[in-house]
Amino acid sequence: MVIKNVALETVCGITSVLPDNDKMEIAFAGKSNVGKSSLINGLMNRKSLARTSSSPGKTQTINFYNINDEMYLVDLPGYGYAKVAQAVKEKWGKLIERYLHESKQLKAVFLLIDIRHEPSENDKTMYDWILHNGYEPIIIATKLDKLKRSQVPKHLKQVRTGLNVVEGTQIIPFSAETKQGRDEIWALIDEL
């Protein structure tokens, strides 16, 4: 996809009313330090549209990025490592669940998993939860550039078995550094 214009159009916090969009939405979920903002910036060929941070848990809202007035990339709050109170984490969970239930335009959910590590309990819970909400998540295995090429197949298998993925689930290795995987992600989005 050629990106002509992109803008952060809507930001929804815990008490916000979700927008009733008329364009397709593609959501991105993942742990607080998995590289979601870097992925979104990489997909849009921008350096700092989505804020990246060395402290996990920067995204505490649902952010709707309008792409070419044709679709939305939706950045969901990170889960897991964020240094916030349990009550706040539970509210984020309810916000994400409300979005998954209420969005009429959501076509796909991409779940980001750090390829270097076995999926955490939070990752497994999120994967099962997305399935339970009627979506088949597409897995993006981030931080690919941190592995040697020879290690990649073993780590992809670790992600596949760690999540106990449904047969046929796509797993796309991605590097924010080299942009490897970017074209495959856009090809999938274009199919939708």
PDB file of C-alpha atoms in Angstrom:
ATOM      1  CA  MET A   1       0.000   0.000   0.000  1.00  0.00           C
ATOM      2  CA  VAL A   2       1.230   3.477  -0.846  1.00  0.00           C
ATOM      3  CA  ILE A   3       0.689   5.679   2.166  1.00  0.00           C
ATOM      4  CA  LYS A   4      -0.207   9.182   1.088  1.00  0.00           C
ATOM      5  CA  ASN A   5      -1.522  10.488   4.368  1.00  0.00           C
ATOM      6  CA  VAL A   6      -1.835   9.152   7.881  1.00  0.00           C
ATOM      7  CA  ALA A   7      -3.136  10.785  11.016  1.00  0.00           C
ATOM      8  CA  LEU A   8      -3.898   9.869  14.582  1.00  0.00           C
ATOM      9  CA  GLU A   9      -7.604  10.593  14.366  1.00  0.00           C
ATOM     10  CA  THR A  10      -9.189   9.263  17.567  1.00  0.00           C
ATOM     11  CA  VAL A  11      -7.836   8.432  21.025  1.00  0.00           C
ATOM     12  CA  CYS A  12     -10.111   6.478  23.391  1.00  0.00           C
ATOM     13  CA  GLY A  13      -9.443   6.158  27.088  1.00  0.00           C
ATOM     14  CA  ILE A  14     -11.138   3.991  29.674  1.00  0.00           C
ATOM     15  CA  THR A  15     -14.270   6.180  29.849  1.00  0.00           C
ATOM     16  CA  SER A  16     -14.409   7.181  26.159  1.00  0.00           C
ATOM     17  CA  VAL A  17     -17.173   6.375  23.724  1.00  0.00           C
ATOM     18  CA  LEU A  18     -15.731   4.223  20.926  1.00  0.00           C
ATOM     19  CA  PRO A  19     -16.005   5.789  17.456  1.00  0.00           C
ATOM     20  CA  ASP A  20     -18.581   4.464  15.001  1.00  0.00           C
ATOM     21  CA  ASN A  21     -16.220   4.338  12.021  1.00  0.00           C
ATOM     22  CA  ASP A  22     -17.333   3.650   8.452  1.00  0.00           C
ATOM     23  CA  LYS A  23     -13.971   2.285   7.265  1.00  0.00           C
ATOM     24  CA  MET A  24     -12.251  -1.063   7.840  1.00  0.00           C
ATOM     25  CA  GLU A  25     -10.294  -1.419  11.091  1.00  0.00           C
ATOM     26  CA  ILE A  26      -7.228  -3.601  11.679  1.00  0.00           C
ATOM     27  CA  ALA A  27      -6.229  -3.948  15.342  1.00  0.00           C
ATOM     28  CA  PHE A  28      -2.813  -4.613  16.874  1.00  0.00           C
ATOM     29  CA  ALA A  29      -2.522  -6.202  20.320  1.00  0.00           C
ATOM     30  CA  GLY A  30       0.556  -7.188  22.267  1.00  0.00           C
ATOM     31  CA  LYS A  31       2.524  -7.067  25.459  1.00  0.00           C
ATOM     32  CA  SER A  32       3.722  -3.676  26.693  1.00  0.00           C
ATOM     33  CA  ASN A  33       7.295  -4.100  25.438  1.00  0.00           C
ATOM     34  CA  VAL A  34       6.755  -6.144  22.276  1.00  0.00           C
ATOM     35  CA  GLY A  35       7.369  -3.342  19.753  1.00  0.00           C
ATOM     36  CA  LYS A  36       3.808  -2.425  18.746  1.00  0.00           C
ATOM     37  CA  SER A  37       4.571   1.266  18.257  1.00  0.00           C
ATOM     38  CA  SER A  38       7.712   0.404  16.259  1.00  0.00           C
ATOM     39  CA  LEU A  39       5.672  -1.951  14.055  1.00  0.00           C
ATOM     40  CA  ILE A  40       2.998   0.677  13.412  1.00  0.00           C
ATOM     41  CA  ASN A  41       5.649   3.296  12.603  1.00  0.00           C
ATOM     42  CA  GLY A  42       7.353   0.774  10.288  1.00  0.00           C
ATOM     43  CA  LEU A  43       4.110  -0.083   8.487  1.00  0.00           C
ATOM     44  CA  MET A  44       3.419   3.594   7.904  1.00  0.00           C
ATOM     45  CA  ASN A  45       6.996   4.545   6.994  1.00  0.00           C
ATOM     46  CA  ARG A  46       7.024   7.093   9.794  1.00  0.00           C
ATOM     47  CA  LYS A  47       9.599   7.491  12.539  1.00  0.00           C
ATOM     48  CA  SER A  48       7.477   8.759  15.385  1.00  0.00           C
ATOM     49  CA  LEU A  49       3.770   8.645  14.615  1.00  0.00           C
ATOM     50  CA  ALA A  50       3.146   6.027  17.305  1.00  0.00           C
ATOM     51  CA  ARG A  51       5.134   6.964  20.398  1.00  0.00           C
ATOM     52  CA  THR A  52       7.887   4.530  21.321  1.00  0.00           C
ATOM     53  CA  SER A  53       9.396   4.437  24.773  1.00  0.00           C
ATOM     54  CA  SER A  54      12.045   2.609  26.731  1.00  0.00           C
ATOM     55  CA  SER A  55       9.523   2.257  29.555  1.00  0.00           C
ATOM     56  CA  PRO A  56       6.827  -0.326  28.700  1.00  0.00           C
ATOM     57  CA  GLY A  57       3.158   0.592  28.863  1.00  0.00           C
ATOM     58  CA  LYS A  58       3.256   3.910  26.991  1.00  0.00           C
ATOM     59  CA  THR A  59       0.060   3.159  25.045  1.00  0.00           C
ATOM     60  CA  GLN A  60      -2.737   3.419  27.587  1.00  0.00           C
ATOM     61  CA  THR A  61      -5.499   4.272  25.135  1.00  0.00           C
ATOM     62  CA  ILE A  62      -6.960   2.819  21.956  1.00  0.00           C
ATOM     63  CA  ASN A  63      -5.453   4.877  19.132  1.00  0.00           C
ATOM     64  CA  PHE A  64      -7.114   5.002  15.704  1.00  0.00           C
ATOM     65  CA  TYR A  65      -4.746   5.904  12.843  1.00  0.00           C
ATOM     66  CA  ASN A  66      -6.538   6.964   9.651  1.00  0.00           C
ATOM     67  CA  ILE A  67      -4.645   5.694   6.598  1.00  0.00           C
ATOM     68  CA  ASN A  68      -5.355   7.434   3.251  1.00  0.00           C
ATOM     69  CA  ASP A  69      -8.980   7.942   4.373  1.00  0.00           C
ATOM     70  CA  GLU A  70      -9.439   4.247   3.456  1.00  0.00           C
ATOM     71  CA  MET A  71      -8.897   2.342   6.702  1.00  0.00           C
ATOM     72  CA  TYR A  72      -7.824   2.495  10.335  1.00  0.00           C
ATOM     73  CA  LEU A  73      -4.899   0.847  12.078  1.00  0.00           C
ATOM     74  CA  VAL A  74      -5.980   0.471  15.693  1.00  0.00           C
ATOM     75  CA  ASP A  75      -3.307   0.368  18.402  1.00  0.00           C
ATOM     76  CA  LEU A  76      -4.665  -1.376  21.524  1.00  0.00           C
ATOM     77  CA  PRO A  77      -3.169  -0.768  25.004  1.00  0.00           C
ATOM     78  CA  GLY A  78      -0.264  -3.057  25.838  1.00  0.00           C
ATOM     79  CA  TYR A  79      -0.675  -5.724  28.483  1.00  0.00           C
ATOM     80  CA  GLY A  80       1.733  -7.364  30.901  1.00  0.00           C
ATOM     81  CA  TYR A  81       4.698  -5.344  32.076  1.00  0.00           C
ATOM     82  CA  ALA A  82       3.169  -1.903  32.427  1.00  0.00           C
ATOM     83  CA  LYS A  83       3.931  -0.483  35.864  1.00  0.00           C
ATOM     84  CA  VAL A  84       0.375   0.463  36.741  1.00  0.00           C
ATOM     85  CA  ALA A  85      -2.070  -0.634  39.395  1.00  0.00           C
ATOM     86  CA  GLN A  86      -3.970  -3.901  38.852  1.00  0.00           C
ATOM     87  CA  ALA A  87      -7.254  -1.952  38.853  1.00  0.00           C
ATOM     88  CA  VAL A  88      -6.032   0.142  35.897  1.00  0.00           C
ATOM     89  CA  LYS A  89      -4.939  -3.012  34.020  1.00  0.00           C
ATOM     90  CA  GLU A  90      -8.415  -4.471  34.553  1.00  0.00           C
ATOM     91  CA  LYS A  91      -9.989  -1.298  33.141  1.00  0.00           C
ATOM     92  CA  TRP A  92      -7.704  -1.555  30.065  1.00  0.00           C
ATOM     93  CA  GLY A  93      -8.862  -5.172  29.671  1.00  0.00           C
ATOM     94  CA  LYS A  94     -12.502  -4.076  29.771  1.00  0.00           C
ATOM     95  CA  LEU A  95     -11.750  -1.302  27.251  1.00  0.00           C
ATOM     96  CA  ILE A  96     -10.152  -3.785  24.822  1.00  0.00           C
ATOM     97  CA  GLU A  97     -12.995  -6.260  25.308  1.00  0.00           C
ATOM     98  CA  ARG A  98     -15.577  -3.521  24.698  1.00  0.00           C
ATOM     99  CA  TYR A  99     -13.753  -2.595  21.483  1.00  0.00           C
ATOM    100  CA  LEU A 100     -13.600  -6.217  20.249  1.00  0.00           C
ATOM    101  CA  HIS A 101     -17.331  -6.639  20.952  1.00  0.00           C
ATOM    102  CA  GLU A 102     -18.599  -3.298  19.681  1.00  0.00           C
ATOM    103  CA  SER A 103     -16.557  -2.466  16.583  1.00  0.00           C
ATOM    104  CA  LYS A 104     -18.614  -3.076  13.465  1.00  0.00           C
ATOM    105  CA  GLN A 105     -15.622  -2.469  11.157  1.00  0.00           C
ATOM    106  CA  LEU A 106     -12.936  -4.663  12.779  1.00  0.00           C
ATOM    107  CA  LYS A 107     -11.709  -7.111  10.121  1.00  0.00           C
ATOM    108  CA  ALA A 108      -8.595  -8.616  11.732  1.00  0.00           C
ATOM    109  CA  VAL A 109      -6.548  -8.666  14.915  1.00  0.00           C
ATOM    110  CA  PHE A 110      -2.771  -8.971  14.745  1.00  0.00           C
ATOM    111  CA  LEU A 111      -1.191 -10.308  17.940  1.00  0.00           C
ATOM    112  CA  LEU A 112       2.453  -9.364  18.453  1.00  0.00           C
ATOM    113  CA  ILE A 113       4.726 -11.845  20.208  1.00  0.00           C
ATOM    114  CA  ASP A 114       8.459 -11.344  20.918  1.00  0.00           C
ATOM    115  CA  ILE A 115      10.103 -14.067  18.801  1.00  0.00           C
ATOM    116  CA  ARG A 116      13.021 -14.369  21.257  1.00  0.00           C
ATOM    117  CA  HIS A 117      10.949 -15.689  24.142  1.00  0.00           C
ATOM    118  CA  GLU A 118       8.387 -18.381  24.786  1.00  0.00           C
ATOM    119  CA  PRO A 119       4.895 -16.829  24.869  1.00  0.00           C
ATOM    120  CA  SER A 120       3.960 -15.661  28.389  1.00  0.00           C
ATOM    121  CA  GLU A 121       0.758 -16.545  30.219  1.00  0.00           C
ATOM    122  CA  ASN A 122      -0.529 -13.082  29.266  1.00  0.00           C
ATOM    123  CA  ASP A 123       0.229 -13.818  25.584  1.00  0.00           C
ATOM    124  CA  LYS A 124      -1.634 -17.147  25.775  1.00  0.00           C
ATOM    125  CA  THR A 125      -4.577 -15.518  27.532  1.00  0.00           C
ATOM    126  CA  MET A 126      -4.746 -12.746  24.919  1.00  0.00           C
ATOM    127  CA  TYR A 127      -4.555 -15.252  22.041  1.00  0.00           C
ATOM    128  CA  ASP A 128      -7.378 -17.357  23.529  1.00  0.00           C
ATOM    129  CA  TRP A 129      -9.398 -14.242  24.318  1.00  0.00           C
ATOM    130  CA  ILE A 130      -9.144 -12.951  20.727  1.00  0.00           C
ATOM    131  CA  LEU A 131     -10.279 -16.385  19.490  1.00  0.00           C
ATOM    132  CA  HIS A 132     -13.134 -16.374  22.015  1.00  0.00           C
ATOM    133  CA  ASN A 133     -14.259 -12.995  20.639  1.00  0.00           C
ATOM    134  CA  GLY A 134     -14.643 -14.491  17.159  1.00  0.00           C
ATOM    135  CA  TYR A 135     -11.376 -13.467  15.495  1.00  0.00           C
ATOM    136  CA  GLU A 136      -8.503 -15.629  14.287  1.00  0.00           C
ATOM    137  CA  PRO A 137      -5.448 -13.626  15.286  1.00  0.00           C
ATOM    138  CA  ILE A 138      -2.580 -13.278  12.849  1.00  0.00           C
ATOM    139  CA  ILE A 139       0.671 -13.572  14.794  1.00  0.00           C
ATOM    140  CA  ILE A 140       3.502 -11.124  14.199  1.00  0.00           C
ATOM    141  CA  ALA A 141       6.768 -12.398  15.702  1.00  0.00           C
ATOM    142  CA  THR A 142       8.620  -9.159  16.483  1.00  0.00           C
ATOM    143  CA  LYS A 143      12.300  -8.392  17.142  1.00  0.00           C
ATOM    144  CA  LEU A 144      13.440 -10.735  14.379  1.00  0.00           C
ATOM    145  CA  ASP A 145      16.716  -8.815  13.969  1.00  0.00           C
ATOM    146  CA  LYS A 146      17.745  -9.885  17.501  1.00  0.00           C
ATOM    147  CA  LEU A 147      18.118 -13.532  16.357  1.00  0.00           C
ATOM    148  CA  LYS A 148      20.605 -15.236  14.068  1.00  0.00           C
ATOM    149  CA  ARG A 149      18.969 -16.495  10.883  1.00  0.00           C
ATOM    150  CA  SER A 150      19.642 -20.115  11.910  1.00  0.00           C
ATOM    151  CA  GLN A 151      17.661 -19.609  15.155  1.00  0.00           C
ATOM    152  CA  VAL A 152      14.474 -18.343  13.490  1.00  0.00           C
ATOM    153  CA  PRO A 153      12.767 -21.713  12.665  1.00  0.00           C
ATOM    154  CA  LYS A 154      13.244 -22.969  16.237  1.00  0.00           C
ATOM    155  CA  HIS A 155      11.816 -19.765  17.715  1.00  0.00           C
ATOM    156  CA  LEU A 156       8.861 -19.699  15.319  1.00  0.00           C
ATOM    157  CA  LYS A 157       8.044 -23.252  16.409  1.00  0.00           C
ATOM    158  CA  GLN A 158       8.303 -22.113  20.048  1.00  0.00           C
ATOM    159  CA  VAL A 159       5.732 -19.358  19.352  1.00  0.00           C
ATOM    160  CA  ARG A 160       3.431 -21.786  17.494  1.00  0.00           C
ATOM    161  CA  THR A 161       3.488 -24.452  20.216  1.00  0.00           C
ATOM    162  CA  GLY A 162       3.598 -21.957  23.123  1.00  0.00           C
ATOM    163  CA  LEU A 163       0.343 -20.360  21.986  1.00  0.00           C
ATOM    164  CA  ASN A 164      -1.097 -23.701  20.834  1.00  0.00           C
ATOM    165  CA  VAL A 165      -2.234 -21.930  17.672  1.00  0.00           C
ATOM    166  CA  VAL A 166      -5.157 -23.056  15.565  1.00  0.00           C
ATOM    167  CA  GLU A 167      -4.096 -25.016  12.458  1.00  0.00           C
ATOM    168  CA  GLY A 168      -3.411 -22.653   9.562  1.00  0.00           C
ATOM    169  CA  THR A 169      -2.662 -19.604  11.739  1.00  0.00           C
ATOM    170  CA  GLN A 170      -0.246 -17.280   9.988  1.00  0.00           C
ATOM    171  CA  ILE A 171       2.918 -16.234  11.804  1.00  0.00           C
ATOM    172  CA  ILE A 172       4.890 -13.415  10.213  1.00  0.00           C
ATOM    173  CA  PRO A 173       8.426 -12.698  11.468  1.00  0.00           C
ATOM    174  CA  PHE A 174       8.997  -8.927  11.634  1.00  0.00           C
ATOM    175  CA  SER A 175      11.938  -6.609  12.249  1.00  0.00           C
ATOM    176  CA  ALA A 176      11.414  -2.908  12.937  1.00  0.00           C
ATOM    177  CA  GLU A 177      15.112  -2.413  12.111  1.00  0.00           C
ATOM    178  CA  THR A 178      15.197  -4.034   8.660  1.00  0.00           C
ATOM    179  CA  LYS A 179      11.429  -3.846   7.887  1.00  0.00           C
ATOM    180  CA  GLN A 180      11.475  -7.579   7.064  1.00  0.00           C
ATOM    181  CA  GLY A 181       7.860  -8.788   7.185  1.00  0.00           C
ATOM    182  CA  ARG A 182       6.366  -5.372   6.359  1.00  0.00           C
ATOM    183  CA  ASP A 183       5.337  -6.345   2.812  1.00  0.00           C
ATOM    184  CA  GLU A 184       3.760  -9.614   4.021  1.00  0.00           C
ATOM    185  CA  ILE A 185       1.696  -7.740   6.620  1.00  0.00           C
ATOM    186  CA  TRP A 186       0.487  -5.196   4.046  1.00  0.00           C
ATOM    187  CA  ALA A 187      -0.324  -8.018   1.592  1.00  0.00           C
ATOM    188  CA  LEU A 188      -2.574  -9.610   4.225  1.00  0.00           C
ATOM    189  CA  ILE A 189      -4.238  -6.295   5.014  1.00  0.00           C
ATOM    190  CA  ASP A 190      -4.795  -5.663   1.284  1.00  0.00           C
ATOM    191  CA  GLU A 191      -6.541  -9.064   1.003  1.00  0.00           C
ATOM    192  CA  LEU A 192      -9.011  -7.942   3.674  1.00  0.00           C
TER     193      LEU A 192
END
